Amino acid sequence: MSKTTPEADVQRGNLARFPLLPLRDISVFPHMVVPLFVGREKSIRALQAAMEGGRQIFLAAQKSAQTDDPGQDDIHVNGTVCRIIQLLNLPDRTVKVLVEGRRRGTIQRFIPGESFFMAEVEEVHESDVVDAEIEAMMRRVKATFETYATLTKKIPQETVSTVGDIDEPSRLADTAASHFALKMDDKQDLLSIASPSARLERLLVLMESEIEILQIERKIQARVKRQMEKTQKEYYLNEQMRAIQKELGGKDDFRQDLLDLEGKINSGTLSPEAKTKALAELKKLKLMSPTSAEAAVVRNYVDWLVSLPWGSFAEEKSDIAEAEAILDADHFGLEKVKERILEYLSVATLLKKLKGPIICLVGPPGVGKTSLARSIARATGRSFVKMSLGGLRDEAEIRGHRRTYVGAMPGKIIHNLKKAGSSNPLFLLDELDKMSSDFRGDPASALLEVLDPEQNHAFSDHFLDVDYDLSRVMFITTANSLHTVPRPLLDRLEVIRIEGYTEMEKLSIAERYLVPKQIEGHGLSAAKVAFSRQALMELIRYYTREAGVRNLEREIAGLCRKIAHRTVKGAVRKIVLRPSHVRDMLGPQRFSHGSVEEKDSVGVVSGLAWTETGGELLNIEVTVLPGKGKLNITGKLGEVMQESAQAALTYVRSRAVYLGLEKDFFQNAEIHIHVPEGAIPKDGPSAGITMATALTSAITGRAVRRDCAMTGEVTLRGTVLPIGGLKEKILAARRGGMKTVMIPRANRKDLEEIPKEVLTGIRVHLVNHMDEVLDRALTGKSCMPEFLRTREVTAAFSETSATAH
């Protein structure tokens, strides 16, 4: 090990043995009081040995702070002999110790055999003799330390005073070094210098080097500060220059923009309220800096006010003949809707000014609700804007956000009016039934003001905060169903139902619109491709199941793609599509519609059901078995339909004597009602008479006519109540080959709206009571199960029994 050369002011002491405590990232100088936290077992044992042997311990720094278990070669040889002032055991098994440095020491050798480091140390005794040179150096160190403290501003003034009062050179050097921000290598270098004069000289070099770095940092900081002041100065000068330009009549972009806005406000058609608001905001804007955030918000608000079409109206068409021609050219059928639009135009022609109607088009998907709105806009000469309400949850989408929010904007109503460029557009609110609400509000409630003719002349958007007149806007809403539309909102709408198309209507639409559109859209021509009526009927009946024509158009497009592919390959020059071509290109038939049974059956009745894709034949099957009065209902039926089945059974039981049954026949039977296609949910009351007929047939053993279909709700007394969707149901009966259809007499009025070609070949019977249904539907003799017959079989129900009611 290296030993320090003896100097005149240094005396080497005798060798002494001390417990050794290795330190991490810290060097302890003599005269320095420092707290330490000790956690390593070997170090704690060294402290315990020191406490038992006179509180003396030797502290030396590790060469690397990352070493957890240092060896003898990992510890610096120069350190400090310290006295333990206080030792405290902590709850986490670590030790807090307060030590005071006494004198320097150098490790001569390590003592083996201990469970902690034990070292033999040569102590260094320093002389405090002060001559002129040391005195001068001490003054220089004190002055430099004071300069360092002034620059860093991290050393307390009390410490500076304490250092200034020290007279011993050794104590001065060690105290100043302990308060100085030095690297570990520099601290160890100072600790290894035994001579006070040499140590003061080395410390002075380190302090002056650090002061020089601090002065450079100060210069950099001052330069940055001057640059910031320069930026502020430039802003101030730019403002002065802008003022000078204003005085000289020069160009000022921001002021020019303000003048343009003021001109638009004064020359525009803003409402008095909006004009007053805009001028007030413009006045505030003139007093603001153009680069401030508040100025951008106010500028955006004024821009929105002046960009809206206040009092600007598009010229509406009043030529009824032209409007009718446009509607007929764009859409086939839909006579009721067209008639309503023409009525509106006629009244508008007479009054010259009329509040826009609020129409709700309700119908299944694909029947042309949205395209009809576009045609109405073209027929009336209005601009067309559309807003989709599907999935809308936030009320702010309708009314906008208040300007207190960052990034606030007007709602979609105001947005679309700006887009339309007039205050009387046709505004389509699509998918009205698909709105929802959450914690952000209820958009349906916000629409109440928009769609109320008595209120929408003063519609208030949260962002604008002024009233806007929507009374001249023609609102049209669309929905697939009205079940989810709130009643207060529905009360403000004029509902027009668009029923599904008949097969003949779909055929006409395909021939007139869909086929020419898809042929042209796929680069083909009518000279090379033609669709026969039989091919189109094949598509309509067996490849689509819908009330509209959206899927039909998709299938026609699929055929055109395949023809285009074959044309490019040279396999086709000219083709007339027939049903066989359709099956060859699109594969097997995808749908099969209900059809007439092969023979009259017992307990099987054809009912009629309504779905969103049109009408369907719905067979209902009933089987009667010996049992104990149990009713089983299967087929994934809804609650209403199950209740209809129970009502039908109660009616049959109430007519037991009339049917030739014991009054308690149900106690000896188990009845099972099943509706096929069990994976499809079914619900509604209109299958009531169908279930009652099937029950009667199964119980009495009489067959049901195979070409007879029926629909109607039944009561416990057998009264037949009206139903909905009659057109679609009769279409399903016609498609399935039924010859007779029984419907409630209360639905007579609905027959007038069904095209005559749909009713051709079908006998429609209007019924009031179940007995009339049974009289027409049941055929053959009674063949009831033995366990259900009465003792007097002669009273059994026969084919010629008279109608009771």
mmCIF file of C-alpha atoms in Angstrom, residues 194 435 633:
data_model
loop_
_atom_site.group_PDB
_atom_site.id
_atom_site.type_symbol
_atom_site.label_atom_id
_atom_site.label_comp_id
_atom_site.label_asym_id
_atom_site.label_seq_id
_atom_site.Cartn_x
_atom_site.Cartn_y
_atom_site.Cartn_z
ATOM 1 C CA ALA A 194 -1.780 15.088 5.276
ATOM 2 C CA MET A 435 -81.153 7.561 -30.791
ATOM 3 C CA ILE A 633 -95.980 -24.179 -25.855
#
